[in-house]
Short mmCIF file of C-alpha atoms and ligand atoms in Angstrom, two decimals:
data_model
loop_
_atom_site.label_atom_id
_atom_site.label_comp_id
_atom_site.label_asym_id
_atom_site.label_seq_id
_atom_site.Cartn_x
_atom_site.Cartn_y
_atom_site.Cartn_z
CA MET A 8 -105.12 95.99 211.29
CA THR A 9 -101.97 95.92 213.33
CA THR A 10 -99.13 93.67 212.38
CA GLN A 11 -96.47 92.34 214.67
CA PRO A 12 -93.40 91.65 212.59
CA ASN A 13 -91.47 90.69 215.72
CA ALA A 14 -93.88 88.00 216.76
CA THR A 15 -92.52 84.52 216.30
CA GLY A 16 -94.33 83.00 213.36
CA ASP A 17 -94.95 79.32 213.55
CA GLY A 18 -91.77 77.58 212.48
CA LEU A 19 -90.23 80.71 210.99
CA ARG A 20 -86.51 81.32 211.31
CA PRO A 21 -85.33 84.76 212.50
CA ASP A 22 -83.98 85.59 209.02
CA GLU A 23 -87.32 84.75 207.48
CA ILE A 24 -89.08 86.93 210.00
CA SER A 25 -86.88 89.90 209.18
CA ALA A 26 -87.33 89.29 205.45
CA TYR A 27 -91.05 89.32 206.02
CA SER A 28 -91.08 92.55 207.95
CA ALA A 29 -89.07 94.25 205.21
CA LEU A 30 -91.56 92.87 202.75
CA GLU A 31 -94.42 94.14 204.83
CA ASP A 32 -92.99 97.64 204.67
CA ARG A 33 -92.77 97.49 200.90
CA VAL A 34 -96.22 96.10 200.47
CA ARG A 35 -97.67 98.53 202.97
CA ALA A 36 -96.57 101.34 200.69
CA GLY A 37 -98.72 100.08 197.83
CA ALA A 38 -101.19 97.39 198.75
CA THR A 39 -104.50 97.77 200.52
CA MET A 40 -103.47 95.25 203.18
CA PRO A 41 -99.99 94.50 204.47
CA LEU A 42 -98.65 91.01 204.21
CA THR A 43 -98.46 89.40 207.62
CA MET A 44 -96.33 86.31 207.88
CA ALA A 45 -96.12 85.98 211.62
CA ALA A 46 -99.37 85.51 213.47
CA PRO A 47 -100.03 88.11 216.15
CA ARG A 48 -99.45 86.81 219.66
CA ARG A 49 -102.79 86.07 221.18
CA GLY A 50 -104.16 83.84 223.85
CA LYS A 51 -103.87 80.22 222.86
CA PRO A 52 -106.92 78.02 222.70
CA PRO A 53 -107.07 75.48 225.54
CA ARG A 54 -105.29 72.19 224.99
CA HIS A 55 -107.53 69.53 223.54
CA TRP A 56 -107.31 65.78 222.92
CA LEU A 57 -107.19 66.61 219.20
CA ASP A 58 -103.93 68.53 219.71
CA LEU A 59 -102.05 65.55 221.06
CA THR A 60 -99.97 62.86 219.41
CA ARG A 61 -100.54 59.25 220.38
CA ASP A 62 -97.65 59.34 222.87
CA GLU A 63 -98.77 62.64 224.32
CA ARG A 64 -102.26 61.21 224.89
CA ARG A 65 -100.87 58.37 226.98
CA ASP A 66 -98.73 60.77 229.00
CA ALA A 67 -101.62 63.16 229.49
CA VAL A 68 -103.89 60.40 230.76
CA ARG A 69 -101.23 59.22 233.21
CA ALA A 70 -100.63 62.78 234.36
CA LEU A 71 -104.30 62.93 235.25
CA GLY A 72 -103.84 59.84 237.40
CA LEU A 73 -105.76 57.52 235.06
CA PRO A 74 -104.46 54.20 233.75
CA ALA A 75 -102.82 54.38 230.31
CA PHE A 76 -105.45 52.18 228.67
CA ARG A 77 -107.92 55.03 229.08
CA ALA A 78 -106.09 56.83 226.28
CA ASP A 79 -107.20 54.33 223.65
CA GLN A 80 -110.67 54.35 225.11
CA ILE A 81 -110.94 58.12 224.82
CA SER A 82 -109.53 57.99 221.29
CA ARG A 83 -112.16 55.46 220.26
CA HIS A 84 -114.91 57.82 221.40
CA VAL A 85 -113.29 60.78 219.69
CA PHE A 86 -112.08 59.30 216.41
CA GLU A 87 -114.37 56.32 215.87
CA HIS A 88 -117.60 57.63 217.35
CA LEU A 89 -116.84 61.30 216.64
CA ASP A 90 -118.09 62.03 220.14
CA LEU A 91 -116.44 64.93 221.96
CA ASP A 92 -118.79 64.87 224.96
CA PRO A 93 -117.76 62.37 227.68
CA SER A 94 -120.99 62.77 229.66
CA GLY A 95 -122.45 59.76 227.85
CA TRP A 96 -119.34 57.55 227.84
CA THR A 97 -120.66 54.74 229.99
CA ASP A 98 -117.42 52.76 229.83
CA LEU A 99 -115.75 55.47 231.90
CA PRO A 100 -116.49 55.85 235.65
CA PHE A 101 -118.82 58.78 236.16
CA ALA A 102 -116.33 60.88 238.14
CA ASP A 103 -113.66 60.39 235.49
CA ARG A 104 -115.94 61.65 232.74
CA THR A 105 -115.99 65.15 234.19
CA ARG A 106 -112.23 65.14 234.73
CA VAL A 107 -111.59 63.95 231.17
CA ALA A 108 -113.98 66.56 229.79
CA GLU A 109 -112.28 69.35 231.69
CA ALA A 110 -108.73 68.21 231.00
CA PHE A 111 -109.00 67.16 227.36
CA LEU A 112 -112.24 68.15 225.74
CA PRO A 113 -112.92 71.86 226.20
CA SER A 114 -115.45 73.21 223.72
CA LEU A 115 -113.52 74.78 220.83
CA LEU A 116 -116.10 75.56 218.15
CA THR A 117 -119.55 77.03 218.56
CA SER A 118 -121.77 77.01 215.48
CA VAL A 119 -122.88 80.57 214.83
CA ARG A 120 -124.67 80.22 211.54
CA PRO A 121 -125.17 77.15 209.42
CA LEU A 122 -126.20 77.91 205.82
CA SER A 123 -127.05 75.45 203.13
CA CYS A 124 -127.75 75.52 199.42
CA ASP A 125 -127.58 73.25 196.37
CA GLY A 126 -130.56 71.29 197.65
CA GLY A 127 -128.95 70.90 201.05
CA THR A 128 -125.83 69.24 199.65
CA THR A 129 -123.61 72.26 200.39
CA LEU A 130 -123.47 73.15 204.08
CA LYS A 131 -121.41 76.05 205.28
CA THR A 132 -120.89 76.63 208.97
CA LEU A 133 -119.59 79.77 210.58
CA TRP A 134 -117.85 78.91 213.85
CA ARG A 135 -116.97 81.10 216.81
CA LEU A 136 -113.76 80.22 218.63
CA PHE A 137 -113.00 80.58 222.32
CA ASP A 138 -111.68 84.13 221.85
CA GLY A 139 -114.46 85.31 219.57
CA SER A 140 -112.55 84.78 216.32
CA LEU A 141 -114.73 83.58 213.45
CA ILE A 142 -113.88 80.87 210.96
CA GLU A 143 -115.84 78.79 208.51
CA SER A 144 -115.94 75.34 206.99
CA VAL A 145 -117.89 74.10 203.99
CA LEU A 146 -119.14 70.59 203.38
CA MET A 147 -119.95 69.72 199.77
CA ARG A 148 -121.59 66.47 198.80
CA TYR A 149 -121.51 65.39 195.19
CA GLY A 150 -123.45 62.93 193.10
CA VAL A 151 -126.52 62.68 195.32
CA PRO A 152 -129.22 60.88 193.33
CA GLY A 153 -132.24 63.09 192.73
CA ILE A 154 -130.43 66.36 193.53
CA ARG A 155 -129.18 67.87 190.30
CA ALA A 156 -127.34 70.71 192.02
CA SER A 157 -125.04 68.14 193.62
CA GLY A 158 -123.61 67.26 190.23
CA SER A 159 -123.17 63.93 188.56
CA GLY A 160 -120.56 61.28 189.18
CA ARG A 161 -119.87 59.20 192.19
CA ASN A 162 -121.33 60.01 195.58
CA ARG A 163 -118.56 61.60 197.61
CA ALA A 164 -118.07 64.43 200.07
CA THR A 165 -115.44 67.14 200.32
CA LEU A 166 -114.86 69.25 203.38
CA CYS A 167 -113.20 72.64 203.02
CA ILE A 168 -111.54 73.77 206.25
CA SER A 169 -109.88 76.87 207.68
CA SER A 170 -106.32 76.87 208.99
CA GLN A 171 -106.16 80.42 210.37
CA ALA A 172 -108.62 82.97 211.69
CA GLY A 173 -108.28 85.52 208.91
CA CYS A 174 -105.26 85.54 206.62
CA GLY A 175 -102.13 87.64 206.33
CA MET A 176 -101.49 87.12 202.62
CA ALA A 177 -103.43 90.22 201.58
CA CYS A 178 -104.64 89.04 198.16
CA PRO A 179 -106.88 91.94 197.09
CA PHE A 180 -109.59 89.78 195.44
CA CYS A 181 -110.11 87.60 198.52
CA ALA A 182 -112.48 88.60 201.32
CA THR A 183 -110.39 86.83 203.96
CA GLY A 184 -107.21 88.50 202.72
CA GLN A 185 -108.84 91.89 203.10
CA GLY A 186 -109.72 91.23 206.73
CA GLY A 187 -106.14 90.59 207.84
CA LEU A 188 -104.80 87.89 210.11
CA GLN A 189 -106.25 87.34 213.58
CA ARG A 190 -104.32 84.23 214.58
CA ASN A 191 -103.26 80.71 213.76
CA LEU A 192 -105.66 77.93 214.60
CA SER A 193 -104.50 75.08 216.81
CA ALA A 194 -104.47 71.57 215.36
CA ALA A 195 -107.51 70.79 217.48
CA GLU A 196 -109.43 73.77 216.12
CA ILE A 197 -108.70 72.55 212.60
CA LEU A 198 -109.51 68.92 213.38
CA ALA A 199 -112.70 69.85 215.21
CA GLN A 200 -114.03 71.22 211.90
CA VAL A 201 -113.46 67.78 210.39
CA VAL A 202 -115.05 65.93 213.30
CA ALA A 203 -118.12 68.18 213.00
CA GLY A 204 -118.39 67.64 209.24
CA ALA A 205 -117.90 63.90 209.57
CA ARG A 206 -120.64 63.77 212.21
CA SER A 207 -123.11 65.67 210.02
CA LEU A 208 -122.52 63.19 207.22
CA ARG A 209 -122.61 60.12 209.43
CA ASP A 210 -125.81 61.25 211.13
CA GLY A 211 -127.56 61.71 207.79
CA GLU A 212 -127.90 65.47 208.14
CA ILE A 213 -126.89 65.92 204.50
CA PRO A 214 -129.24 64.57 201.81
CA GLY A 215 -128.06 61.29 200.31
CA GLY A 216 -128.09 59.10 203.41
CA PRO A 217 -125.34 58.52 205.96
CA GLY A 218 -121.91 59.12 204.45
CA ARG A 219 -118.24 59.77 205.05
CA VAL A 220 -115.81 62.57 204.33
CA ASN A 221 -113.70 61.49 201.34
CA ASN A 222 -111.72 64.65 200.67
CA ILE A 223 -110.35 67.41 202.85
CA VAL A 224 -109.18 70.66 201.27
CA PHE A 225 -107.32 73.43 203.13
CA MET A 226 -109.15 76.06 201.09
CA GLY A 227 -111.14 77.81 203.76
CA MET A 228 -109.77 80.82 205.60
CA GLY A 229 -106.07 81.27 206.03
CA GLU A 230 -102.75 80.31 204.52
CA PRO A 231 -102.04 76.75 205.71
CA MET A 232 -98.31 77.00 205.02
CA ALA A 233 -98.09 79.96 207.41
CA ASN A 234 -99.38 77.63 210.15
CA TYR A 235 -97.20 74.73 209.14
CA LYS A 236 -96.73 72.95 212.46
CA ALA A 237 -100.44 72.83 213.19
CA ILE A 238 -101.43 71.66 209.72
CA MET A 239 -98.83 68.88 209.83
CA ALA A 240 -100.15 67.72 213.21
CA THR A 241 -103.64 67.91 211.71
CA ILE A 242 -102.70 65.83 208.67
CA ARG A 243 -100.99 63.20 210.82
CA THR A 244 -104.12 62.76 212.92
CA LEU A 245 -106.43 62.87 209.89
CA THR A 246 -104.48 60.05 208.27
CA ALA A 247 -103.76 57.91 211.34
CA ALA A 248 -105.78 54.70 211.37
CA ALA A 249 -108.58 54.31 213.92
CA PRO A 250 -108.66 54.42 216.86
CA HIS A 251 -105.74 56.85 216.82
CA GLY A 252 -106.96 59.10 214.04
CA LEU A 253 -109.68 59.61 211.48
CA GLY A 254 -108.33 57.16 208.92
CA ILE A 255 -108.67 59.54 205.97
CA SER A 256 -106.41 58.79 203.00
CA ALA A 257 -103.55 61.26 202.49
CA ARG A 258 -104.38 61.17 198.81
CA GLY A 259 -107.73 62.68 199.63
CA ILE A 260 -106.16 65.71 201.33
CA THR A 261 -105.27 68.89 199.45
CA VAL A 262 -103.09 71.63 200.92
CA SER A 263 -103.62 74.89 199.05
CA THR A 264 -100.99 77.63 199.25
CA VAL A 265 -100.47 81.07 197.81
CA GLY A 266 -96.78 80.22 197.50
CA LEU A 267 -94.63 79.98 200.64
CA VAL A 268 -91.80 78.30 198.74
CA PRO A 269 -89.71 77.06 201.72
CA ARG A 270 -92.78 75.38 203.16
CA ILE A 271 -93.63 73.71 199.83
CA ASN A 272 -90.10 72.31 199.81
CA GLN A 273 -90.51 71.17 203.40
CA LEU A 274 -93.85 69.49 202.68
CA ALA A 275 -92.15 67.57 199.88
CA THR A 276 -89.86 65.93 202.47
CA GLU A 277 -92.63 64.76 204.84
CA GLY A 278 -93.27 61.51 202.99
CA LEU A 279 -97.01 62.15 202.87
CA PRO A 280 -98.80 61.80 199.54
CA VAL A 281 -101.08 64.81 200.03
CA THR A 282 -102.06 66.87 197.00
CA LEU A 283 -100.54 70.32 196.65
CA ALA A 284 -102.61 73.13 195.18
CA VAL A 285 -100.85 76.37 194.26
CA SER A 286 -102.89 79.55 193.91
CA LEU A 287 -101.09 81.14 190.98
CA HIS A 288 -103.71 83.48 189.46
CA ALA A 289 -101.16 85.08 187.06
CA PRO A 290 -98.28 83.70 184.99
CA ASP A 291 -96.26 86.94 185.02
CA ASP A 292 -94.62 88.65 187.97
CA GLU A 293 -95.95 92.09 187.18
CA LEU A 294 -99.60 91.06 187.57
CA ARG A 295 -98.95 88.43 190.27
CA ASP A 296 -97.21 91.02 192.45
CA GLU A 297 -100.54 92.79 192.54
CA LEU A 298 -102.90 89.81 192.87
CA CYS A 299 -100.75 87.88 195.35
CA PRO A 300 -98.40 90.21 197.23
CA ILE A 301 -96.34 87.23 198.45
CA ASN A 302 -95.05 87.12 194.87
CA THR A 303 -92.73 90.00 195.73
CA ARG A 304 -90.90 87.52 198.00
CA TRP A 305 -91.06 84.33 195.91
CA ASN A 306 -91.77 84.96 192.27
CA VAL A 307 -93.58 82.90 189.65
CA ALA A 308 -90.47 81.02 188.48
CA GLU A 309 -89.44 80.12 192.04
CA LEU A 310 -92.97 79.06 192.91
CA VAL A 311 -93.50 76.91 189.83
CA ASP A 312 -90.07 75.33 190.40
CA ALA A 313 -91.05 74.42 193.96
CA ALA A 314 -94.40 73.06 192.77
CA HIS A 315 -92.64 70.93 190.19
CA GLY A 316 -90.18 69.77 192.82
CA TYR A 317 -93.15 68.69 194.91
CA PHE A 318 -94.37 66.57 192.02
CA VAL A 319 -90.93 65.02 191.55
CA ALA A 320 -90.69 64.14 195.26
CA THR A 321 -94.22 62.81 195.72
CA LYS A 322 -95.43 61.85 192.21
CA ARG A 323 -98.62 63.67 193.11
CA ARG A 324 -99.96 65.82 190.31
CA VAL A 325 -100.00 69.47 191.39
CA SER A 326 -103.10 71.58 191.00
CA ILE A 327 -102.66 75.18 189.84
CA GLU A 328 -105.53 77.38 191.02
CA TYR A 329 -106.33 80.33 188.78
CA ALA A 330 -109.27 82.63 189.57
CA LEU A 331 -110.44 84.16 186.29
CA ILE A 332 -110.93 87.90 186.78
CA ARG A 333 -112.57 89.84 183.95
CA ASP A 334 -110.07 91.83 181.88
CA VAL A 335 -107.42 91.41 184.58
CA ASN A 336 -105.86 87.97 184.11
CA ASP A 337 -108.15 86.27 181.58
CA GLN A 338 -106.53 87.22 178.26
CA VAL A 339 -105.53 84.52 175.77
CA GLU A 340 -101.93 85.82 175.89
CA ARG A 341 -101.87 85.07 179.60
CA ALA A 342 -103.24 81.58 178.98
CA ASP A 343 -100.44 81.06 176.45
CA LEU A 344 -97.88 82.37 178.90
CA LEU A 345 -99.30 80.19 181.68
CA GLY A 346 -98.99 77.15 179.42
CA ASP A 347 -95.39 78.08 178.59
CA VAL A 348 -94.45 78.69 182.23
CA LEU A 349 -95.86 75.34 183.32
CA ARG A 350 -94.28 73.39 180.48
CA ARG A 351 -90.91 75.08 180.89
CA HIS A 352 -90.85 73.64 184.39
CA GLY A 353 -91.13 69.98 183.69
CA GLY A 354 -93.08 69.36 180.49
CA HIS A 355 -96.48 67.69 180.57
CA GLY A 356 -98.30 65.56 183.04
CA TRP A 357 -97.07 67.01 186.33
CA VAL A 358 -99.70 69.66 186.63
CA HIS A 359 -103.37 70.39 186.22
CA VAL A 360 -104.94 73.86 185.98
CA ASN A 361 -108.13 74.51 187.93
CA LEU A 362 -109.85 77.68 186.73
CA ILE A 363 -112.12 79.32 189.32
CA PRO A 364 -114.69 81.88 188.16
CA LEU A 365 -114.02 84.84 190.46
CA ASN A 366 -116.51 85.13 193.27
CA PRO A 367 -116.71 88.93 193.57
CA THR A 368 -116.27 90.24 197.09
CA PRO A 369 -118.44 93.11 198.33
CA GLY A 370 -117.10 96.45 197.16
CA SER A 371 -114.55 94.89 194.83
CA LYS A 372 -113.88 96.44 191.45
CA TRP A 373 -113.31 92.97 190.01
CA THR A 374 -115.74 90.43 188.68
CA ALA A 375 -115.83 87.06 186.94
CA SER A 376 -114.74 86.66 183.34
CA ARG A 377 -117.15 86.64 180.43
CA ARG A 378 -118.16 83.19 179.28
CA ARG A 379 -116.43 83.60 175.93
CA ASP A 380 -113.18 84.77 177.52
CA GLU A 381 -113.27 81.81 179.89
CA ALA A 382 -113.80 79.45 176.94
CA ALA A 383 -110.95 81.05 174.98
CA PHE A 384 -108.66 80.74 178.01
CA VAL A 385 -109.47 77.05 178.34
CA ALA A 386 -108.94 76.47 174.63
CA ALA A 387 -105.56 78.22 174.67
CA LEU A 388 -104.34 76.01 177.53
CA GLU A 389 -105.62 72.91 175.81
CA ARG A 390 -103.78 73.90 172.61
CA ARG A 391 -100.61 73.86 174.67
CA GLY A 392 -101.44 70.44 176.02
CA VAL A 393 -102.13 71.56 179.59
CA ALA A 394 -104.81 69.65 181.52
CA VAL A 395 -107.47 72.13 182.57
CA THR A 396 -110.90 72.16 184.22
CA VAL A 397 -113.24 74.94 185.32
CA ARG A 398 -114.24 74.56 188.95
CA ASP A 399 -117.94 74.41 189.67
CA THR A 400 -119.31 77.23 191.72
CA ARG A 401 -120.87 75.33 194.58
CA GLY A 402 -122.08 77.47 197.41
CA ARG A 403 -122.12 80.65 195.36
CA GLU A 404 -125.27 81.97 196.99
CA ILE A 405 -123.87 81.40 200.46
CA ASP A 406 -120.57 83.05 199.66
CA GLY A 407 -118.69 79.80 199.01
CA ALA A 408 -115.33 79.25 200.59
CA CYS A 409 -114.00 82.76 200.32
CA GLY A 410 -114.38 84.22 203.77
CA GLN A 411 -117.34 86.37 202.96
CA LEU A 412 -119.65 84.96 205.59
CA ALA A 413 -117.21 85.65 208.40
CA ALA A 414 -116.55 89.08 206.89
CA SER A 415 -120.22 89.99 206.85
CA VAL A 416 -120.98 88.73 210.35
CA GLY A 417 -117.83 90.33 211.71
CA ALA A 418 -119.09 93.67 210.41
CA GLU A 419 -122.47 93.40 212.10
N1 SAH B 512 -104.28 80.60 201.32
C1 SAH B 512 -104.57 79.42 200.54
C2 SAH B 512 -106.03 78.96 200.71
C3 SAH B 512 -106.94 80.04 200.28
S1 SAH B 512 -108.57 79.82 199.72
C4 SAH B 512 -104.30 79.71 199.09
O1 SAH B 512 -104.07 80.87 198.75
O2 SAH B 512 -104.28 78.79 198.28
C5 SAH B 512 -108.58 78.73 198.38
C6 SAH B 512 -108.64 79.34 197.00
O3 SAH B 512 -109.70 80.29 196.82
C7 SAH B 512 -107.35 80.05 196.62
O4 SAH B 512 -106.93 79.61 195.36
C8 SAH B 512 -107.80 81.49 196.57
O5 SAH B 512 -106.95 82.25 195.77
C9 SAH B 512 -109.20 81.36 196.05
N2 SAH B 512 -110.02 82.57 196.21
C10 SAH B 512 -109.93 83.49 197.18
N3 SAH B 512 -110.85 84.46 196.98
C11 SAH B 512 -111.53 84.14 195.86
C12 SAH B 512 -112.58 84.76 195.14
N4 SAH B 512 -113.11 85.90 195.55
N5 SAH B 512 -113.03 84.14 194.03
C13 SAH B 512 -112.49 82.96 193.62
N6 SAH B 512 -111.49 82.34 194.25
C14 SAH B 512 -110.99 82.92 195.36
#
């Protein structure tokens, strides 16, 4: 894996870039993978309708010599009908369909391998991008009557999407982290995952009848905060009302980060009530330095402060992600410390801990916690008054949302 510390990371200031390259040197000395903050310079994916803002769409249509009203027409096909293929758009003159397709709707994602489990209610798709990079998205439908594996509760669907091809954060327990960073995705490449998932649901391809995407989580491949500009453009289009966007509620969107503190602070100023998830995995710097190398740049106290600041600014309860790894981070003392760390920064009510049984990656020395250790960890947090749940393990047999599918196909 080569890193390019001089490459201009999305939205990174020069001082941040130099801090990152110094950090990379330090981490390189000890960790299996170097941290990579700045995405390598690679060919950009072609411009797509899904990359554009509403104003840019009007300009682009005019630049093509078409009347401005065509912009809304195209957007209706794309966002309302989830149709990215103009060949059947009968309200557009035949000759214009080809021009629109070529100018605005290049094919971005090719399905390589769809895999489903949980009675068909979990669908994972491996996508190939224009340059051969591989990413994945996972659609999970809950509460489907008659399918026990889909869980109980209300019928709803969550789509887990990738924000980068690979990831530069180098967390040693994560398959994606071990593969390094290939490149940032464009907004259109991120949104196209959503359009595809929304189509599958609408067209009744998932058991439970035609449905809609209720929740979007940036928990697929990549570190969304390291591709900040693209994920903000994505969120704005996800939340824009039809026909200018997908009309998904900001409250149903979760941005998950390993802890890029300046970006958490920036997100807090955007005025968007999206949910923030912070992948903490350890309450102490010594262990977190190892599990999440980014911790050597922004430590636990700084990260939890920023997370609390996000709650103060948005009133959205923050989710703390904690993968339970047997005999590594699952001791009761660590649960106690986690409770103390979270309460020190803002008392009760601002935060919720989501425990994830580790999904072991091939060749890893780590595995999931014992049942009794998991239960003791939960109990210790509850004693300290911290809200806690254990995440279900949907998609386990198809290597859930942890980059393993792309890793295994990439190795073929
Ligand atoms: N870069 C973002 C999104 C990553 S994936 C982030 O770090 O939050 C979403 C979650 O899956 C993160 O909490 C990540 O730490 C977790 N994860 C990664 N590999 C895992 C594994 N093998 N088992 C369980 N959870 C894992």
